[in-house]
Amino acid sequence: MKGARLKLIAAIIMALSFVVSGCSLLGEKKADDTSNKPSGVSINYYYLERTTSLLKSEAKAVPDGNAGEMVEYVISTIKDSPVNENYNNVIPKNVEFKSHILKDRALVLNLSGEYNDLKSGE
């Protein structure tokens, strides 16, 4: 049970570190950049593969915006179902984000009490 909880915590930390890293990679757009590249950034959301419990990633597009807007978008979509049906979310739908802080490229989430009540395999 503790092993599964540690995997879940590690998965959340990894996913959030990629969110913050992805947000910082945008940089400034040059005025003379007239390419037809889509705006925004692609980041990896991490899920648990059902049969092996290994972390697997899916790349998803995050719309362009300032770091705060991008973090809000990721928080609002982090519990969406993965495209691959063999993956499980690392954060169940009943767990809520009570608050968050973005400081020095680290995103800290305050999760609701339901997270502490999780059992292995949930």
PDB file of C-alpha atoms in Angstrom:
ATOM      1  CA  MET A   1       0.000   0.000   0.000  1.00  0.00           C
ATOM      2  CA  LYS A   2       2.795   2.443   0.844  1.00  0.00           C
ATOM      3  CA  GLY A   3       4.579   1.528  -2.393  1.00  0.00           C
ATOM      4  CA  ALA A   4       1.533   2.422  -4.478  1.00  0.00           C
ATOM      5  CA  ARG A   5       1.088   5.712  -2.631  1.00  0.00           C
ATOM      6  CA  LEU A   6       4.755   6.578  -3.162  1.00  0.00           C
ATOM      7  CA  LYS A   7       4.385   5.831  -6.891  1.00  0.00           C
ATOM      8  CA  LEU A   8       1.348   8.091  -7.006  1.00  0.00           C
ATOM      9  CA  ILE A   9       3.153  10.923  -5.211  1.00  0.00           C
ATOM     10  CA  ALA A  10       6.188  10.516  -7.478  1.00  0.00           C
ATOM     11  CA  ALA A  11       3.942  10.585 -10.547  1.00  0.00           C
ATOM     12  CA  ILE A  12       2.262  13.788  -9.403  1.00  0.00           C
ATOM     13  CA  ILE A  13       5.588  15.468  -8.672  1.00  0.00           C
ATOM     14  CA  MET A  14       6.979  14.425 -12.056  1.00  0.00           C
ATOM     15  CA  ALA A  15       3.882  15.589 -13.916  1.00  0.00           C
ATOM     16  CA  LEU A  16       3.904  18.947 -12.191  1.00  0.00           C
ATOM     17  CA  SER A  17       7.623  19.478 -12.754  1.00  0.00           C
ATOM     18  CA  PHE A  18       7.044  18.940 -16.483  1.00  0.00           C
ATOM     19  CA  VAL A  19       4.174  21.419 -16.392  1.00  0.00           C
ATOM     20  CA  VAL A  20       6.354  24.101 -14.881  1.00  0.00           C
ATOM     21  CA  SER A  21       9.254  23.261 -17.192  1.00  0.00           C
ATOM     22  CA  GLY A  22       6.965  23.341 -20.201  1.00  0.00           C
ATOM     23  CA  CYS A  23       5.606  26.727 -19.195  1.00  0.00           C
ATOM     24  CA  SER A  24       9.112  28.156 -18.894  1.00  0.00           C
ATOM     25  CA  LEU A  25      10.164  26.884 -22.333  1.00  0.00           C
ATOM     26  CA  LEU A  26       7.837  29.243 -24.184  1.00  0.00           C
ATOM     27  CA  GLY A  27      10.044  32.293 -23.943  1.00  0.00           C
ATOM     28  CA  GLU A  28       9.361  35.485 -25.838  1.00  0.00           C
ATOM     29  CA  LYS A  29       8.004  35.369 -29.384  1.00  0.00           C
ATOM     30  CA  LYS A  30      10.032  37.376 -31.866  1.00  0.00           C
ATOM     31  CA  ALA A  31       8.194  40.126 -33.733  1.00  0.00           C
ATOM     32  CA  ASP A  32       9.526  38.859 -37.071  1.00  0.00           C
ATOM     33  CA  ASP A  33       8.374  35.267 -36.460  1.00  0.00           C
ATOM     34  CA  THR A  34       5.784  34.758 -39.195  1.00  0.00           C
ATOM     35  CA  SER A  35       5.859  30.968 -39.217  1.00  0.00           C
ATOM     36  CA  ASN A  36       2.634  29.021 -39.092  1.00  0.00           C
ATOM     37  CA  LYS A  37       3.673  27.062 -36.024  1.00  0.00           C
ATOM     38  CA  PRO A  38       0.833  26.544 -33.519  1.00  0.00           C
ATOM     39  CA  SER A  39       1.122  28.716 -30.438  1.00  0.00           C
ATOM     40  CA  GLY A  40       1.459  27.180 -27.004  1.00  0.00           C
ATOM     41  CA  VAL A  41       3.528  24.285 -25.823  1.00  0.00           C
ATOM     42  CA  SER A  42       3.252  20.523 -25.742  1.00  0.00           C
ATOM     43  CA  ILE A  43       3.797  18.920 -22.349  1.00  0.00           C
ATOM     44  CA  ASN A  44       3.643  15.371 -21.090  1.00  0.00           C
ATOM     45  CA  TYR A  45       0.873  14.290 -18.762  1.00  0.00           C
ATOM     46  CA  TYR A  46       1.801  11.143 -16.853  1.00  0.00           C
ATOM     47  CA  TYR A  47      -0.466   8.172 -16.172  1.00  0.00           C
ATOM     48  CA  LEU A  48      -0.129   4.730 -14.613  1.00  0.00           C
ATOM     49  CA  GLU A  49      -0.204   1.857 -17.081  1.00  0.00           C
ATOM     50  CA  ARG A  50      -2.874  -0.537 -15.763  1.00  0.00           C
ATOM     51  CA  THR A  51      -1.048  -3.871 -15.994  1.00  0.00           C
ATOM     52  CA  THR A  52       2.477  -2.805 -14.999  1.00  0.00           C
ATOM     53  CA  SER A  53       1.825   0.296 -12.830  1.00  0.00           C
ATOM     54  CA  LEU A  54       4.648   2.010 -14.719  1.00  0.00           C
ATOM     55  CA  LEU A  55       4.445   5.703 -15.497  1.00  0.00           C
ATOM     56  CA  LYS A  56       3.598   6.408 -19.116  1.00  0.00           C
ATOM     57  CA  SER A  57       3.326   9.797 -20.772  1.00  0.00           C
ATOM     58  CA  GLU A  58       0.950  11.353 -23.263  1.00  0.00           C
ATOM     59  CA  ALA A  59       1.857  14.609 -24.955  1.00  0.00           C
ATOM     60  CA  LYS A  60      -0.905  17.199 -24.880  1.00  0.00           C
ATOM     61  CA  ALA A  61      -1.050  20.760 -26.166  1.00  0.00           C
ATOM     62  CA  VAL A  62      -1.369  23.619 -23.691  1.00  0.00           C
ATOM     63  CA  PRO A  63      -2.697  26.853 -25.231  1.00  0.00           C
ATOM     64  CA  ASP A  64      -0.374  29.836 -25.310  1.00  0.00           C
ATOM     65  CA  GLY A  65      -0.603  32.274 -22.427  1.00  0.00           C
ATOM     66  CA  ASN A  66       1.332  33.582 -19.493  1.00  0.00           C
ATOM     67  CA  ALA A  67       2.640  31.070 -16.935  1.00  0.00           C
ATOM     68  CA  GLY A  68      -0.364  31.584 -14.628  1.00  0.00           C
ATOM     69  CA  GLU A  69      -2.888  30.944 -17.397  1.00  0.00           C
ATOM     70  CA  MET A  70      -1.021  27.855 -18.537  1.00  0.00           C
ATOM     71  CA  VAL A  71      -0.838  26.456 -14.999  1.00  0.00           C
ATOM     72  CA  GLU A  72      -4.588  27.052 -14.558  1.00  0.00           C
ATOM     73  CA  TYR A  73      -5.250  25.214 -17.826  1.00  0.00           C
ATOM     74  CA  VAL A  74      -3.121  22.238 -16.766  1.00  0.00           C
ATOM     75  CA  ILE A  75      -4.776  22.083 -13.343  1.00  0.00           C
ATOM     76  CA  SER A  76      -8.205  22.140 -14.991  1.00  0.00           C
ATOM     77  CA  THR A  77      -7.287  19.296 -17.379  1.00  0.00           C
ATOM     78  CA  ILE A  78      -4.900  17.144 -15.328  1.00  0.00           C
ATOM     79  CA  LYS A  79      -7.676  14.759 -14.281  1.00  0.00           C
ATOM     80  CA  ASP A  80      -9.082  14.363 -17.807  1.00  0.00           C
ATOM     81  CA  SER A  81      -9.107  10.817 -19.111  1.00  0.00           C
ATOM     82  CA  PRO A  82      -5.991   9.672 -20.948  1.00  0.00           C
ATOM     83  CA  VAL A  83      -6.263   8.924 -24.664  1.00  0.00           C
ATOM     84  CA  ASN A  84      -4.845   5.430 -24.137  1.00  0.00           C
ATOM     85  CA  GLU A  85      -7.486   3.208 -22.524  1.00  0.00           C
ATOM     86  CA  ASN A  86      -4.777   1.144 -20.788  1.00  0.00           C
ATOM     87  CA  TYR A  87      -3.737   4.112 -18.640  1.00  0.00           C
ATOM     88  CA  ASN A  88      -5.163   5.294 -15.314  1.00  0.00           C
ATOM     89  CA  ASN A  89      -5.060   8.831 -13.963  1.00  0.00           C
ATOM     90  CA  VAL A  90      -2.617   9.382 -11.116  1.00  0.00           C
ATOM     91  CA  ILE A  91      -5.100  11.733  -9.466  1.00  0.00           C
ATOM     92  CA  PRO A  92      -8.624  10.324  -9.043  1.00  0.00           C
ATOM     93  CA  LYS A  93     -11.575  12.543  -9.990  1.00  0.00           C
ATOM     94  CA  ASN A  94     -12.816  12.764  -6.387  1.00  0.00           C
ATOM     95  CA  VAL A  95      -9.569  14.453  -5.261  1.00  0.00           C
ATOM     96  CA  GLU A  96      -9.821  18.226  -5.478  1.00  0.00           C
ATOM     97  CA  PHE A  97      -7.149  20.886  -5.719  1.00  0.00           C
ATOM     98  CA  LYS A  98      -7.761  23.183  -2.779  1.00  0.00           C
ATOM     99  CA  SER A  99      -5.073  25.673  -3.741  1.00  0.00           C
ATOM    100  CA  HIS A 100      -1.800  25.998  -5.597  1.00  0.00           C
ATOM    101  CA  ILE A 101       1.334  28.122  -5.549  1.00  0.00           C
ATOM    102  CA  LEU A 102       3.731  28.692  -8.437  1.00  0.00           C
ATOM    103  CA  LYS A 103       7.068  29.838  -7.081  1.00  0.00           C
ATOM    104  CA  ASP A 104      10.554  29.547  -8.542  1.00  0.00           C
ATOM    105  CA  ARG A 105       9.396  27.182 -11.331  1.00  0.00           C
ATOM    106  CA  ALA A 106       7.829  24.770  -8.813  1.00  0.00           C
ATOM    107  CA  LEU A 107       4.093  24.152  -8.658  1.00  0.00           C
ATOM    108  CA  VAL A 108       2.817  23.059  -5.255  1.00  0.00           C
ATOM    109  CA  LEU A 109      -0.721  21.685  -5.031  1.00  0.00           C
ATOM    110  CA  ASN A 110      -2.767  21.423  -1.860  1.00  0.00           C
ATOM    111  CA  LEU A 111      -4.933  18.319  -2.375  1.00  0.00           C
ATOM    112  CA  SER A 112      -8.216  17.595  -0.630  1.00  0.00           C
ATOM    113  CA  GLY A 113      -8.480  15.046   2.183  1.00  0.00           C
ATOM    114  CA  GLU A 114      -9.767  12.373  -0.200  1.00  0.00           C
ATOM    115  CA  TYR A 115      -6.188  11.935  -1.435  1.00  0.00           C
ATOM    116  CA  ASN A 116      -5.063  10.783   2.017  1.00  0.00           C
ATOM    117  CA  ASP A 117      -7.909   8.255   2.109  1.00  0.00           C
ATOM    118  CA  LEU A 118      -6.799   6.463  -1.090  1.00  0.00           C
ATOM    119  CA  LYS A 119      -6.059   2.769  -0.966  1.00  0.00           C
ATOM    120  CA  SER A 120      -3.666   0.906  -3.192  1.00  0.00           C
ATOM    121  CA  GLY A 121      -5.066   0.437  -6.686  1.00  0.00           C
ATOM    122  CA  GLU A 122      -7.573   3.299  -6.546  1.00  0.00           C
TER     123      GLU A 122
END
